[in-house]
mmCIF file of C-alpha atoms in Angstrom:
data_model
loop_
_atom_site.group_PDB
_atom_site.id
_atom_site.type_symbol
_atom_site.label_atom_id
_atom_site.label_comp_id
_atom_site.label_asym_id
_atom_site.label_seq_id
_atom_site.Cartn_x
_atom_site.Cartn_y
_atom_site.Cartn_z
ATOM 1 C CA HIS T 47 -1.328 -1.070 -1.374
ATOM 2 C CA VAL T 48 1.346 1.425 -2.406
ATOM 3 C CA GLN T 49 2.709 3.912 0.080
ATOM 4 C CA LEU T 50 4.141 7.159 -1.208
ATOM 5 C CA VAL T 51 6.144 9.690 0.769
ATOM 6 C CA GLU T 52 7.070 13.067 -0.690
ATOM 7 C CA SER T 53 9.846 15.327 0.514
ATOM 8 C CA GLY T 54 11.844 18.301 -0.651
ATOM 9 C CA GLY T 55 9.306 21.091 -0.608
ATOM 10 C CA GLY T 56 10.026 24.464 0.888
ATOM 11 C CA SER T 57 10.009 28.198 0.382
ATOM 12 C CA VAL T 58 12.114 29.808 -2.315
ATOM 13 C CA GLN T 59 12.306 33.098 -4.120
ATOM 14 C CA ALA T 60 11.201 33.422 -7.720
ATOM 15 C CA GLY T 61 13.853 32.068 -10.038
ATOM 16 C CA GLY T 62 15.021 29.529 -7.476
ATOM 17 C CA SER T 63 15.077 25.758 -7.587
ATOM 18 C CA LEU T 64 13.796 22.834 -5.579
ATOM 19 C CA ARG T 65 14.005 19.082 -5.974
ATOM 20 C CA LEU T 66 11.074 17.004 -4.832
ATOM 21 C CA SER T 67 11.383 13.313 -4.053
ATOM 22 C CA CYS T 68 8.757 10.598 -3.846
ATOM 23 C CA ALA T 69 9.685 7.319 -2.203
ATOM 24 C CA ALA T 70 7.385 4.431 -3.101
ATOM 25 C CA SER T 71 6.908 1.162 -1.270
ATOM 26 C CA ILE T 72 6.272 -0.492 -4.635
ATOM 27 C CA TYR T 73 7.645 1.005 -7.826
ATOM 28 C CA SER T 74 5.567 -0.013 -10.821
ATOM 29 C CA GLY T 75 3.131 1.194 -13.446
ATOM 30 C CA CYS T 76 3.088 4.949 -13.721
ATOM 31 C CA MET T 77 4.173 7.623 -11.297
ATOM 32 C CA GLY T 78 3.097 11.205 -11.491
ATOM 33 C CA TRP T 79 3.383 14.618 -9.892
ATOM 34 C CA PHE T 80 0.280 16.715 -9.367
ATOM 35 C CA ARG T 81 -0.120 20.063 -7.686
ATOM 36 C CA GLN T 82 -2.910 22.043 -6.128
ATOM 37 C CA ALA T 83 -2.974 25.712 -5.267
ATOM 38 C CA PRO T 84 -5.531 27.074 -2.792
ATOM 39 C CA GLY T 85 -8.883 27.460 -4.492
ATOM 40 C CA ASN T 86 -7.725 25.619 -7.602
ATOM 41 C CA GLU T 87 -8.265 22.127 -8.850
ATOM 42 C CA CYS T 88 -5.535 19.553 -8.670
ATOM 43 C CA GLU T 89 -3.553 19.614 -11.911
ATOM 44 C CA LEU T 90 -1.100 17.260 -13.530
ATOM 45 C CA VAL T 91 2.511 18.373 -13.644
ATOM 46 C CA SER T 92 4.417 15.427 -15.073
ATOM 47 C CA THR T 93 4.356 11.639 -15.337
ATOM 48 C CA ILE T 94 6.894 8.900 -15.861
ATOM 49 C CA ASN T 95 6.366 5.186 -16.296
ATOM 50 C CA VAL T 96 8.732 2.389 -15.426
ATOM 51 C CA ALA T 97 9.916 2.327 -19.037
ATOM 52 C CA GLY T 98 10.983 5.935 -18.652
ATOM 53 C CA GLN T 99 8.385 7.495 -20.920
ATOM 54 C CA ILE T 100 7.648 11.038 -19.807
ATOM 55 C CA TYR T 101 4.766 13.451 -20.135
ATOM 56 C CA ASN T 102 4.996 17.101 -19.100
ATOM 57 C CA ALA T 103 2.231 19.626 -18.772
ATOM 58 C CA ASP T 104 2.599 22.635 -21.036
ATOM 59 C CA PHE T 105 3.367 24.986 -18.175
ATOM 60 C CA VAL T 106 6.476 22.954 -17.327
ATOM 61 C CA LYS T 107 8.105 24.373 -20.494
ATOM 62 C CA GLY T 108 11.525 22.941 -19.798
ATOM 63 C CA ARG T 109 11.630 24.290 -16.242
ATOM 64 C CA PHE T 110 10.834 20.999 -14.498
ATOM 65 C CA THR T 111 12.452 17.613 -15.031
ATOM 66 C CA ILE T 112 10.939 14.362 -13.853
ATOM 67 C CA SER T 113 13.210 11.396 -13.278
ATOM 68 C CA GLN T 114 13.331 8.119 -11.430
ATOM 69 C CA ASP T 115 15.763 5.831 -9.680
ATOM 70 C CA LYS T 116 14.113 2.422 -9.749
ATOM 71 C CA ALA T 117 16.859 0.924 -7.605
ATOM 72 C CA LYS T 118 15.760 3.304 -4.856
ATOM 73 C CA ASN T 119 12.018 3.139 -5.659
ATOM 74 C CA THR T 120 12.122 6.905 -5.912
ATOM 75 C CA MET T 121 10.831 9.496 -8.340
ATOM 76 C CA TYR T 122 12.086 13.069 -8.505
ATOM 77 C CA LEU T 123 10.943 16.412 -9.778
ATOM 78 C CA GLN T 124 13.699 18.938 -10.338
ATOM 79 C CA MET T 125 12.106 22.363 -10.517
ATOM 80 C CA SER T 126 14.008 25.387 -11.749
ATOM 81 C CA SER T 127 13.108 28.970 -12.653
ATOM 82 C CA LEU T 128 10.291 28.773 -10.167
ATOM 83 C CA LYS T 129 7.497 31.334 -10.366
ATOM 84 C CA PRO T 130 5.003 32.484 -7.735
ATOM 85 C CA GLU T 131 2.276 30.688 -9.691
ATOM 86 C CA ASP T 132 4.093 27.399 -9.017
ATOM 87 C CA THR T 133 3.107 27.737 -5.377
ATOM 88 C CA GLY T 134 0.972 24.877 -4.090
ATOM 89 C CA MET T 135 0.882 21.468 -2.548
ATOM 90 C CA TYR T 136 2.702 18.940 -4.695
ATOM 91 C CA TYR T 137 1.513 15.354 -4.622
ATOM 92 C CA CYS T 138 3.057 12.151 -5.799
ATOM 93 C CA ALA T 139 0.639 9.632 -7.279
ATOM 94 C CA HIS T 140 0.764 6.063 -8.523
ATOM 95 C CA SER T 141 -1.229 4.286 -11.199
ATOM 96 C CA THR T 142 -1.039 0.539 -11.598
ATOM 97 C CA ASP T 143 -2.020 0.983 -15.232
ATOM 98 C CA ALA T 144 -0.709 3.184 -17.997
ATOM 99 C CA CYS T 145 -0.098 6.851 -17.312
ATOM 100 C CA GLY T 146 -3.095 9.133 -17.567
ATOM 101 C CA LEU T 147 -3.813 12.826 -17.476
ATOM 102 C CA VAL T 148 -6.584 12.867 -14.904
ATOM 103 C CA VAL T 149 -6.586 12.535 -11.149
ATOM 104 C CA GLY T 150 -8.947 9.569 -11.233
ATOM 105 C CA ARG T 151 -6.410 7.446 -13.069
ATOM 106 C CA TYR T 152 -4.201 7.335 -9.984
ATOM 107 C CA THR T 153 -5.065 5.106 -7.070
ATOM 108 C CA TYR T 154 -2.422 5.898 -4.506
ATOM 109 C CA TRP T 155 -1.372 9.329 -3.308
ATOM 110 C CA GLY T 156 1.215 10.753 -0.975
ATOM 111 C CA GLN T 157 0.481 13.284 1.736
ATOM 112 C CA GLY T 158 1.925 16.136 -0.297
ATOM 113 C CA THR T 159 4.785 18.557 0.128
ATOM 114 C CA GLN T 160 4.306 22.320 0.135
ATOM 115 C CA VAL T 161 6.113 24.521 -2.369
ATOM 116 C CA THR T 162 5.970 28.267 -1.827
ATOM 117 C CA VAL T 163 7.528 30.690 -4.293
ATOM 118 C CA SER T 164 7.633 34.375 -3.414
#
């Protein structure tokens, strides 16, 4: 069982920045960031595997950077040039297998951290 704890969310004005963190009890396989806005489906933001291979959703467009510190069992999401449409609950997720693009590929999830951009 993998436990994931997100932190770093908050409220910022458009154009601002936030850095999200996800601390994992076991760091392996693939880690990903998803987000969900009210009334919307959960969508993939970015993934990184233990080898450091990265996938970014198109809407990231160089604004967000995923990274990891395996010594700390922690994944990060540096978000810059934030827009109101980035508002939502951001979740950290873990897959024991290769990275995937769909929610069902990920077995373990954090409780989420709220990001609000006004």
